[in-house]
Amino acid sequence: FISNPVFSIETTDVTYFIIKDSAAPFQLTKINKTKKGIVTDILERSISKKVNLKSRILPFNRMIKEMKSASANHWVNYGAKSWSGPQSISLSSSSIMNIKHKFLTLENFNYKNINSLFGKRIILIQGFQYPGLDKYLKSGKIKALRVPNHESAIRAIKLKRGVAFPEMEVRI
């Protein structure tokens, strides 16, 4: 879904929030310093020519804070119903893609169901939300190691600092 869709507004300036270094393949910011990615490409081809799309590349938590602020009245980003905060409200009426989540694990870890993770540590990205895992994390049934980005999460799995890393299939 596109969060806070602005396709038919009369305002000329709209802020497009891009998450710095952690939103691939939806938002890419490192390739020749240009802005690309699935969401970026769709948005740029879909938005009215009357709208001046101003990109802001920010770390995730800062971006969320900016979206909540009154100074960011007209903005757009991607989101999902299951997320909390500004990326879960004012969603477009149709989604741009369906996402499945998977666990990235080492070959020797046999994941069958959520019970396979009880008593184990998983790798999570700082600032990201994991709605399907929250109750297990809060109860202590599953432990978590938080890392700053996807690269660090994959490295942590390789180093056996956790047994699984939950992520969108398209990213894995």
PDB file of C-alpha atoms in Angstrom, residues 15-73:
ATOM      1  CA  THR A  15       7.362  15.069   0.755  1.00  0.00           C
ATOM      2  CA  TYR A  16       8.291  11.533  -0.281  1.00  0.00           C
ATOM      3  CA  PHE A  17       9.976   9.871   2.684  1.00  0.00           C
ATOM      4  CA  ILE A  18      12.695   7.392   1.773  1.00  0.00           C
ATOM      5  CA  ILE A  19      14.136   5.151   4.459  1.00  0.00           C
ATOM      6  CA  LYS A  20      17.909   5.425   4.471  1.00  0.00           C
ATOM      7  CA  ASP A  21      19.766   2.177   3.712  1.00  0.00           C
ATOM      8  CA  SER A  22      17.114  -0.273   4.936  1.00  0.00           C
ATOM      9  CA  ALA A  23      14.193  -0.345   2.512  1.00  0.00           C
ATOM     10  CA  ALA A  24      15.560  -2.289  -0.460  1.00  0.00           C
ATOM     11  CA  PRO A  25      14.108  -3.316  -2.893  1.00  0.00           C
ATOM     12  CA  PHE A  26      11.263  -0.854  -2.259  1.00  0.00           C
ATOM     13  CA  GLN A  27      13.477   2.207  -1.934  1.00  0.00           C
ATOM     14  CA  LEU A  28      17.101   2.216  -3.082  1.00  0.00           C
ATOM     15  CA  THR A  29      19.375   5.144  -2.301  1.00  0.00           C
ATOM     16  CA  LYS A  30      22.937   4.011  -2.956  1.00  0.00           C
ATOM     17  CA  ILE A  31      22.969   3.359  -6.691  1.00  0.00           C
ATOM     18  CA  ASN A  32      24.785   6.341  -8.241  1.00  0.00           C
ATOM     19  CA  LYS A  33      23.121   8.582  -5.630  1.00  0.00           C
ATOM     20  CA  THR A  34      19.810   8.295  -7.530  1.00  0.00           C
ATOM     21  CA  LYS A  35      16.534   7.289  -5.990  1.00  0.00           C
ATOM     22  CA  LYS A  36      15.099   4.034  -7.313  1.00  0.00           C
ATOM     23  CA  GLY A  37      13.174   1.011  -6.087  1.00  0.00           C
ATOM     24  CA  ILE A  38       9.780  -0.653  -6.550  1.00  0.00           C
ATOM     25  CA  VAL A  39       7.774   1.916  -4.562  1.00  0.00           C
ATOM     26  CA  THR A  40       9.768   4.879  -5.864  1.00  0.00           C
ATOM     27  CA  ASP A  41       9.335   3.828  -9.487  1.00  0.00           C
ATOM     28  CA  ILE A  42       5.573   3.220  -9.110  1.00  0.00           C
ATOM     29  CA  LEU A  43       5.060   6.484  -7.245  1.00  0.00           C
ATOM     30  CA  GLU A  44       6.974   8.578  -9.764  1.00  0.00           C
ATOM     31  CA  ARG A  45       4.968   7.100 -12.641  1.00  0.00           C
ATOM     32  CA  SER A  46       1.602   7.429 -10.849  1.00  0.00           C
ATOM     33  CA  ILE A  47       1.595  10.822  -9.201  1.00  0.00           C
ATOM     34  CA  SER A  48       0.063  13.867 -10.842  1.00  0.00           C
ATOM     35  CA  LYS A  49       2.378  16.119 -12.846  1.00  0.00           C
ATOM     36  CA  LYS A  50       1.034  19.019 -10.767  1.00  0.00           C
ATOM     37  CA  VAL A  51       2.679  17.598  -7.658  1.00  0.00           C
ATOM     38  CA  ASN A  52       6.258  18.538  -6.835  1.00  0.00           C
ATOM     39  CA  LEU A  53       7.612  15.409  -5.157  1.00  0.00           C
ATOM     40  CA  LYS A  54      10.414  16.343  -2.750  1.00  0.00           C
ATOM     41  CA  SER A  55      12.395  13.334  -1.542  1.00  0.00           C
ATOM     42  CA  ARG A  56      13.762  13.174   2.000  1.00  0.00           C
ATOM     43  CA  ILE A  57      16.120  10.348   2.873  1.00  0.00           C
ATOM     44  CA  LEU A  58      16.126   9.702   6.633  1.00  0.00           C
ATOM     45  CA  PRO A  59      16.938   6.898   9.072  1.00  0.00           C
ATOM     46  CA  PHE A  60      13.773   4.917   9.893  1.00  0.00           C
ATOM     47  CA  ASN A  61      13.029   6.297  13.394  1.00  0.00           C
ATOM     48  CA  ARG A  62      13.654   9.895  12.318  1.00  0.00           C
ATOM     49  CA  MET A  63      11.407   9.401   9.296  1.00  0.00           C
ATOM     50  CA  ILE A  64       8.559   8.145  11.518  1.00  0.00           C
ATOM     51  CA  LYS A  65       8.999  11.166  13.811  1.00  0.00           C
ATOM     52  CA  GLU A  66       8.885  13.534  10.821  1.00  0.00           C
ATOM     53  CA  MET A  67       5.753  11.874   9.418  1.00  0.00           C
ATOM     54  CA  LYS A  68       4.028  12.362  12.788  1.00  0.00           C
ATOM     55  CA  SER A  69       4.961  16.042  12.976  1.00  0.00           C
ATOM     56  CA  ALA A  70       2.584  18.792  11.914  1.00  0.00           C
ATOM     57  CA  SER A  71       5.175  20.160   9.480  1.00  0.00           C
ATOM     58  CA  ALA A  72       4.805  17.086   7.268  1.00  0.00           C
ATOM     59  CA  ASN A  73       1.140  17.546   6.320  1.00  0.00           C
TER      60      ASN A  73
END
